[in-house]
Amino acid sequence: MTSMASGAGKLALTYVSYSGMSALLAVSSHHPGQPLAVPPFAAYLKLDTTKLMSWQPSPYVSSVENYSRGIFLFNTWQQYGDGRTRTRNGLLSEKLQLSEMPLEENLHEVCRRAVTEEEMQRVVDASTTIQPGYPAPAYDPSYKTPLRVVDEIFLDHTVEIEQSKSYPGLVTVYHLYTVDILCTGLPTLNFNTLEYEAPDEAGHRKLKYIHAWVWMKFESIQRYLFEGSVLKERITKGTFTSPEQLRDWLAQFDIDLHSYGTGQLKSVAELWKEVEAEKTHL
């Protein structure tokens, strides 16, 4: 019998908003490697995952015993239903619905769904994989998940803005939320989970992924995430020709520029001089 423990995890929720609908309406077709067409966007609207906005989460998962030790669950690899595998090295992730806003009123339900209905919906042994010549694990409608979300702790909220890769002309605003999730029913050892697609017209549910979960110290998880991140911009000597240009660049972030140069705080001009002297880079 598998020993079960209580657990905790970090949930990173992403809220996306789009602007520039006139540009979207000019899109008419979609081919692999090209922007999405209007019909998929309309489908997202119908599914309540987009309304000129969308959501997507990514949680850390850990046991209550391990939580105090800074140990969480990390998704190292995934196997597709057809047997292909890929390295993931990421956190639990899940698309959110606009109807779940405001988040503080729906946080428990969001965390519960992320843990029990999506990537971690069916807990299996760590040895569970699809071997050549063998079928994927079949969906078992009688299965009852042992996982229960007992608490969630909101930690952080950040915002990222970029041009939409799927819809030319639209600006995408990502609202990223980090939440610790406390659960019961997590295995004490590394394990895998099965994620199935939604039922087809005949009611059949195909295997979407097998997810591999390992217990890992948070410092190691941070290293993996940092190595997989992309530095979007580096501000160094010569980037800006004046303090005014630096101020304009800083203005796009949620920074209180009015406090710069007041009291004991240095001014934007002094920051620019430090950048130009290569004492600082941003």
GROMACS .gro file of C-alpha atoms in nm:
model
  282
    1MET     CA    1   0.000   0.000   0.000
    2THR     CA    2   0.131   0.345  -0.087
    3SER     CA    3   0.196   0.570   0.209
    4MET     CA    4   0.014   0.903   0.177
    5ALA     CA    5   0.108   1.240   0.322
    6SER     CA    6  -0.044   1.584   0.338
    7GLY     CA    7   0.099   1.834   0.093
    8ALA     CA    8   0.155   2.188  -0.023
    9GLY     CA    9   0.227   2.357  -0.352
   10LYS     CA   10   0.281   2.693  -0.518
   11LEU     CA   11   0.022   2.794  -0.776
   12ALA     CA   12   0.119   3.055  -1.035
   13LEU     CA   13  -0.191   3.192  -1.207
   14THR     CA   14  -0.172   3.385  -1.532
   15TYR     CA   15  -0.435   3.640  -1.633
   16VAL     CA   16  -0.413   3.753  -1.997
   17SER     CA   17  -0.584   4.050  -2.159
   18TYR     CA   18  -0.580   4.141  -2.528
   19SER     CA   19  -0.624   4.480  -2.697
   20GLY     CA   20  -0.653   4.565  -3.067
   21MET     CA   21  -0.959   4.370  -3.187
   22SER     CA   22  -0.959   4.535  -3.532
   23ALA     CA   23  -0.626   4.370  -3.607
   24LEU     CA   24  -0.761   4.035  -3.487
   25LEU     CA   25  -1.056   4.048  -3.725
   26ALA     CA   26  -0.817   4.072  -4.020
   27VAL     CA   27  -0.681   3.722  -3.946
   28SER     CA   28  -0.852   3.456  -4.157
   29SER     CA   29  -0.646   3.133  -4.161
   30HIS     CA   30  -0.414   2.923  -3.951
   31HIS     CA   31  -0.134   2.690  -4.053
   32PRO     CA   32   0.134   2.522  -3.838
   33GLY     CA   33   0.390   2.779  -3.731
   34GLN     CA   34   0.161   3.070  -3.819
   35PRO     CA   35  -0.071   3.285  -3.602
   36LEU     CA   36  -0.402   3.143  -3.484
   37ALA     CA   37  -0.716   3.222  -3.682
   38VAL     CA   38  -1.028   3.397  -3.550
   39PRO     CA   39  -1.230   3.073  -3.501
   40PRO     CA   40  -0.995   2.939  -3.229
   41PHE     CA   41  -1.012   3.277  -3.056
   42ALA     CA   42  -1.393   3.259  -3.072
   43ALA     CA   43  -1.375   2.910  -2.927
   44TYR     CA   44  -1.170   3.043  -2.635
   45LEU     CA   45  -1.440   3.304  -2.576
   46LYS     CA   46  -1.702   3.029  -2.566
   47LEU     CA   47  -1.494   2.825  -2.322
   48ASP     CA   48  -1.466   3.130  -2.091
   49THR     CA   49  -1.085   3.120  -2.103
   50THR     CA   50  -1.061   3.438  -2.312
   51LYS     CA   51  -1.272   3.753  -2.318
   52LEU     CA   52  -1.009   3.983  -2.447
   53MET     CA   53  -0.847   3.807  -2.150
   54SER     CA   54  -0.727   3.458  -2.051
   55TRP     CA   55  -0.581   3.268  -1.755
   56GLN     CA   56  -0.309   3.010  -1.707
   57PRO     CA   57  -0.161   2.877  -1.379
   58SER     CA   58   0.161   2.696  -1.276
   59PRO     CA   59   0.181   2.549  -0.922
   60TYR     CA   60   0.457   2.407  -0.703
   61VAL     CA   61   0.340   2.101  -0.508
   62SER     CA   62   0.476   1.961  -0.177
   63SER     CA   63   0.368   1.768   0.134
   64VAL     CA   64   0.284   1.944   0.460
   65GLU     CA   65   0.576   1.765   0.621
   66ASN     CA   66   0.805   1.868   0.334
   67TYR     CA   67   0.661   2.220   0.312
   68SER     CA   68   0.836   2.330   0.632
   69ARG     CA   69   1.158   2.187   0.486
   70GLY     CA   70   1.124   2.381   0.161
   71ILE     CA   71   1.058   2.071  -0.052
   72PHE     CA   72   0.801   2.079  -0.334
   73LEU     CA   73   0.688   1.867  -0.627
   74PHE     CA   74   0.850   1.936  -0.966
   75ASN     CA   75   0.728   1.804  -1.303
   76THR     CA   76   1.044   1.669  -1.470
   77TRP     CA   77   0.904   1.505  -1.785
   78GLN     CA   78   0.582   1.426  -1.970
   79GLN     CA   79   0.479   1.140  -2.197
   80TYR     CA   80   0.213   1.194  -2.463
   81GLY     CA   81  -0.070   0.949  -2.515
   82ASP     CA   82   0.104   0.823  -2.831
   83GLY     CA   83   0.421   0.735  -2.638
   84ARG     CA   84   0.638   1.037  -2.723
   85THR     CA   85   0.821   1.197  -2.431
   86ARG     CA   86   0.956   1.544  -2.359
   87THR     CA   87   1.147   1.714  -2.080
   88ARG     CA   88   0.936   1.970  -1.900
   89ASN     CA   89   1.112   2.083  -1.580
   90GLY     CA   90   0.824   2.302  -1.476
   91LEU     CA   91   0.545   2.354  -1.228
   92LEU     CA   92   0.183   2.246  -1.230
   93SER     CA   93  -0.005   2.467  -1.479
   94GLU     CA   94  -0.371   2.518  -1.561
   95LYS     CA   95  -0.582   2.759  -1.767
   96LEU     CA   96  -0.819   2.965  -1.558
   97GLN     CA   97  -1.164   3.097  -1.634
   98LEU     CA   98  -1.265   3.461  -1.637
   99SER     CA   99  -1.567   3.378  -1.425
  100GLU     CA  100  -1.322   3.299  -1.144
  101MET     CA  101  -1.238   3.666  -1.104
  102PRO     CA  102  -1.192   3.826  -0.859
  103LEU     CA  103  -0.932   3.569  -0.760
  104GLU     CA  104  -0.957   3.619  -0.384
  105GLU     CA  105  -1.321   3.504  -0.396
  106ASN     CA  106  -1.244   3.189  -0.595
  107LEU     CA  107  -0.890   3.097  -0.492
  108HIS     CA  108  -0.981   2.771  -0.318
  109GLU     CA  109  -1.183   2.641  -0.614
  110VAL     CA  110  -0.905   2.739  -0.859
  111CYS     CA  111  -0.647   2.552  -0.651
  112ARG     CA  112  -0.875   2.252  -0.604
  113ARG     CA  113  -0.933   2.219  -0.979
  114ALA     CA  114  -0.565   2.267  -1.062
  115VAL     CA  115  -0.467   1.984  -0.828
  116THR     CA  116  -0.751   1.733  -0.864
  117GLU     CA  117  -0.893   1.777  -1.215
  118GLU     CA  118  -0.603   1.850  -1.449
  119GLU     CA  119  -0.237   1.744  -1.452
  120MET     CA  120  -0.261   1.560  -1.119
  121GLN     CA  121  -0.610   1.418  -1.163
  122ARG     CA  122  -0.502   1.051  -1.132
  123VAL     CA  123  -0.210   0.944  -0.911
  124VAL     CA  124  -0.013   0.636  -1.024
  125ASP     CA  125   0.319   0.470  -0.944
  126ALA     CA  126   0.640   0.636  -1.067
  127SER     CA  127   0.705   0.334  -1.291
  128THR     CA  128   0.389   0.396  -1.497
  129THR     CA  129   0.484   0.472  -1.860
  130ILE     CA  130   0.371   0.373  -2.210
  131GLN     CA  131   0.601   0.103  -2.344
  132PRO     CA  132   0.644   0.029  -2.719
  133GLY     CA  133   0.372  -0.205  -2.841
  134TYR     CA  134   0.151  -0.149  -2.536
  135PRO     CA  135  -0.163   0.069  -2.514
  136ALA     CA  136  -0.190   0.381  -2.301
  137PRO     CA  137  -0.357   0.342  -1.960
  138ALA     CA  138  -0.734   0.346  -2.008
  139TYR     CA  139  -0.958   0.599  -1.835
  140ASP     CA  140  -1.120   0.457  -1.521
  141PRO     CA  141  -1.448   0.638  -1.442
  142SER     CA  142  -1.461   0.478  -1.096
  143TYR     CA  143  -1.130   0.631  -0.985
  144LYS     CA  144  -1.147   0.865  -0.684
  145THR     CA  145  -0.852   1.099  -0.629
  146PRO     CA  146  -0.685   1.085  -0.286
  147LEU     CA  147  -0.574   1.448  -0.316
  148ARG     CA  148  -0.750   1.717  -0.113
  149VAL     CA  149  -0.670   2.089  -0.101
  150VAL     CA  150  -0.695   2.202   0.261
  151ASP     CA  151  -0.545   2.551   0.242
  152GLU     CA  152  -0.399   2.802  -0.003
  153ILE     CA  153  -0.168   3.097   0.068
  154PHE     CA  154  -0.142   3.387  -0.178
  155LEU     CA  155   0.221   3.495  -0.223
  156ASP     CA  156   0.284   3.720  -0.521
  157HIS     CA  157   0.143   3.901  -0.825
  158THR     CA  158   0.350   4.024  -1.120
  159VAL     CA  159   0.258   4.163  -1.462
  160GLU     CA  160   0.419   4.103  -1.803
  161ILE     CA  161   0.328   4.276  -2.130
  162GLU     CA  162   0.419   4.155  -2.479
  163GLN     CA  163   0.294   4.141  -2.836
  164SER     CA  164   0.065   3.842  -2.889
  165LYS     CA  165   0.239   3.559  -3.076
  166SER     CA  166  -0.093   3.403  -3.175
  167TYR     CA  167  -0.290   3.713  -3.276
  168PRO     CA  168  -0.089   3.978  -3.468
  169GLY     CA  169  -0.164   4.331  -3.359
  170LEU     CA  170  -0.287   4.235  -3.013
  171VAL     CA  171  -0.103   4.321  -2.694
  172THR     CA  172  -0.107   4.049  -2.429
  173VAL     CA  173  -0.099   4.139  -2.060
  174TYR     CA  174  -0.005   3.850  -1.831
  175HIS     CA  175  -0.101   3.872  -1.464
  176LEU     CA  176   0.108   3.611  -1.280
  177TYR     CA  177   0.000   3.500  -0.934
  178THR     CA  178   0.193   3.270  -0.700
  179VAL     CA  179   0.007   3.070  -0.436
  180ASP     CA  180   0.115   2.801  -0.189
  181ILE     CA  181  -0.132   2.510  -0.188
  182LEU     CA  182  -0.160   2.278   0.112
  183CYS     CA  183  -0.290   1.931   0.025
  184THR     CA  184  -0.348   1.591   0.182
  185GLY     CA  185  -0.319   1.257   0.006
  186LEU     CA  186   0.013   1.310  -0.171
  187PRO     CA  187   0.248   1.008  -0.193
  188THR     CA  188   0.561   1.037   0.019
  189LEU     CA  189   0.779   0.915  -0.270
  190ASN     CA  190   0.811   1.036  -0.630
  191PHE     CA  191   0.509   0.945  -0.842
  192ASN     CA  192   0.340   0.993  -1.180
  193THR     CA  193  -0.004   1.124  -1.268
  194LEU     CA  194  -0.237   1.065  -1.562
  195GLU     CA  195  -0.413   1.353  -1.739
  196TYR     CA  196  -0.698   1.270  -1.978
  197GLU     CA  197  -0.861   1.478  -2.251
  198ALA     CA  198  -1.224   1.588  -2.228
  199PRO     CA  199  -1.479   1.326  -2.342
  200ASP     CA  200  -1.537   1.298  -2.717
  201GLU     CA  201  -1.884   1.270  -2.873
  202ALA     CA  202  -1.897   0.902  -2.777
  203GLY     CA  203  -1.792   0.978  -2.420
  204HIS     CA  204  -1.442   0.831  -2.457
  205ARG     CA  205  -1.148   1.005  -2.287
  206LYS     CA  206  -0.803   0.964  -2.442
  207LEU     CA  207  -0.485   0.987  -2.238
  208LYS     CA  208  -0.331   1.332  -2.286
  209TYR     CA  209  -0.016   1.307  -2.072
  210ILE     CA  210   0.167   1.105  -1.812
  211HIS     CA  211   0.336   1.355  -1.577
  212ALA     CA  212   0.640   1.262  -1.367
  213TRP     CA  213   0.660   1.434  -1.027
  214VAL     CA  214   0.967   1.439  -0.801
  215TRP     CA  215   1.022   1.589  -0.458
  216MET     CA  216   1.281   1.864  -0.483
  217LYS     CA  217   1.419   2.145  -0.267
  218PHE     CA  218   1.284   2.484  -0.363
  219GLU     CA  219   1.636   2.616  -0.429
  220SER     CA  220   1.686   2.345  -0.694
  221ILE     CA  221   1.349   2.422  -0.851
  222GLN     CA  222   1.445   2.789  -0.873
  223ARG     CA  223   1.768   2.694  -1.051
  224TYR     CA  224   1.579   2.487  -1.310
  225LEU     CA  225   1.330   2.768  -1.369
  226PHE     CA  226   1.605   3.029  -1.395
  227GLU     CA  227   1.800   2.819  -1.647
  228GLY     CA  228   1.488   2.784  -1.859
  229SER     CA  229   1.399   3.153  -1.848
  230VAL     CA  230   1.472   3.410  -2.117
  231LEU     CA  231   1.628   3.748  -2.044
  232LYS     CA  232   1.408   3.983  -2.245
  233GLU     CA  233   1.619   4.297  -2.211
  234ARG     CA  234   1.947   4.409  -2.054
  235ILE     CA  235   2.009   4.776  -1.983
  236THR     CA  236   2.383   4.857  -1.995
  237LYS     CA  237   2.616   5.142  -2.087
  238GLY     CA  238   2.504   5.315  -2.406
  239THR     CA  239   2.145   5.181  -2.402
  240PHE     CA  240   2.009   5.529  -2.327
  241THR     CA  241   2.166   5.862  -2.425
  242SER     CA  242   2.006   6.060  -2.142
  243PRO     CA  243   1.840   6.023  -1.799
  244GLU     CA  244   1.511   6.119  -1.965
  245GLN     CA  245   1.524   5.813  -2.191
  246LEU     CA  246   1.593   5.592  -1.888
  247ARG     CA  247   1.298   5.749  -1.705
  248ASP     CA  248   1.071   5.681  -2.004
  249TRP     CA  249   1.183   5.316  -2.002
  250LEU     CA  250   1.128   5.280  -1.626
  251ALA     CA  251   0.780   5.432  -1.660
  252GLN     CA  252   0.647   5.113  -1.824
  253PHE     CA  253   0.691   4.928  -1.493
  254ASP     CA  254   0.502   4.968  -1.167
  255ILE     CA  255   0.770   5.190  -1.014
  256ASP     CA  256   0.715   5.503  -0.802
  257LEU     CA  257   0.944   5.733  -1.001
  258HIS     CA  258   0.817   6.037  -0.810
  259SER     CA  259   1.007   5.916  -0.502
  260TYR     CA  260   1.338   5.903  -0.691
  261GLY     CA  261   1.566   6.189  -0.582
  262THR     CA  262   1.366   6.266  -0.266
  263GLY     CA  263   1.508   6.237   0.085
  264GLN     CA  264   1.799   5.993   0.082
  265LEU     CA  265   1.685   5.824  -0.241
  266LYS     CA  266   1.896   5.870  -0.552
  267SER     CA  267   1.751   6.026  -0.868
  268VAL     CA  268   1.697   5.869  -1.210
  269ALA     CA  269   1.984   6.087  -1.336
  270GLU     CA  270   2.216   5.932  -1.077
  271LEU     CA  271   2.101   5.583  -1.176
  272TRP     CA  272   2.173   5.666  -1.541
  273LYS     CA  273   2.524   5.783  -1.446
  274GLU     CA  274   2.587   5.454  -1.262
  275VAL     CA  275   2.473   5.257  -1.567
  276GLU     CA  276   2.700   5.462  -1.794
  277ALA     CA  277   2.991   5.414  -1.552
  278GLU     CA  278   2.921   5.038  -1.565
  279LYS     CA  279   2.865   5.032  -1.190
  280THR     CA  280   2.509   4.908  -1.245
  281HIS     CA  281   2.310   4.725  -1.511
  282LEU     CA  282   1.935   4.663  -1.523
   0.00000   0.00000   0.00000
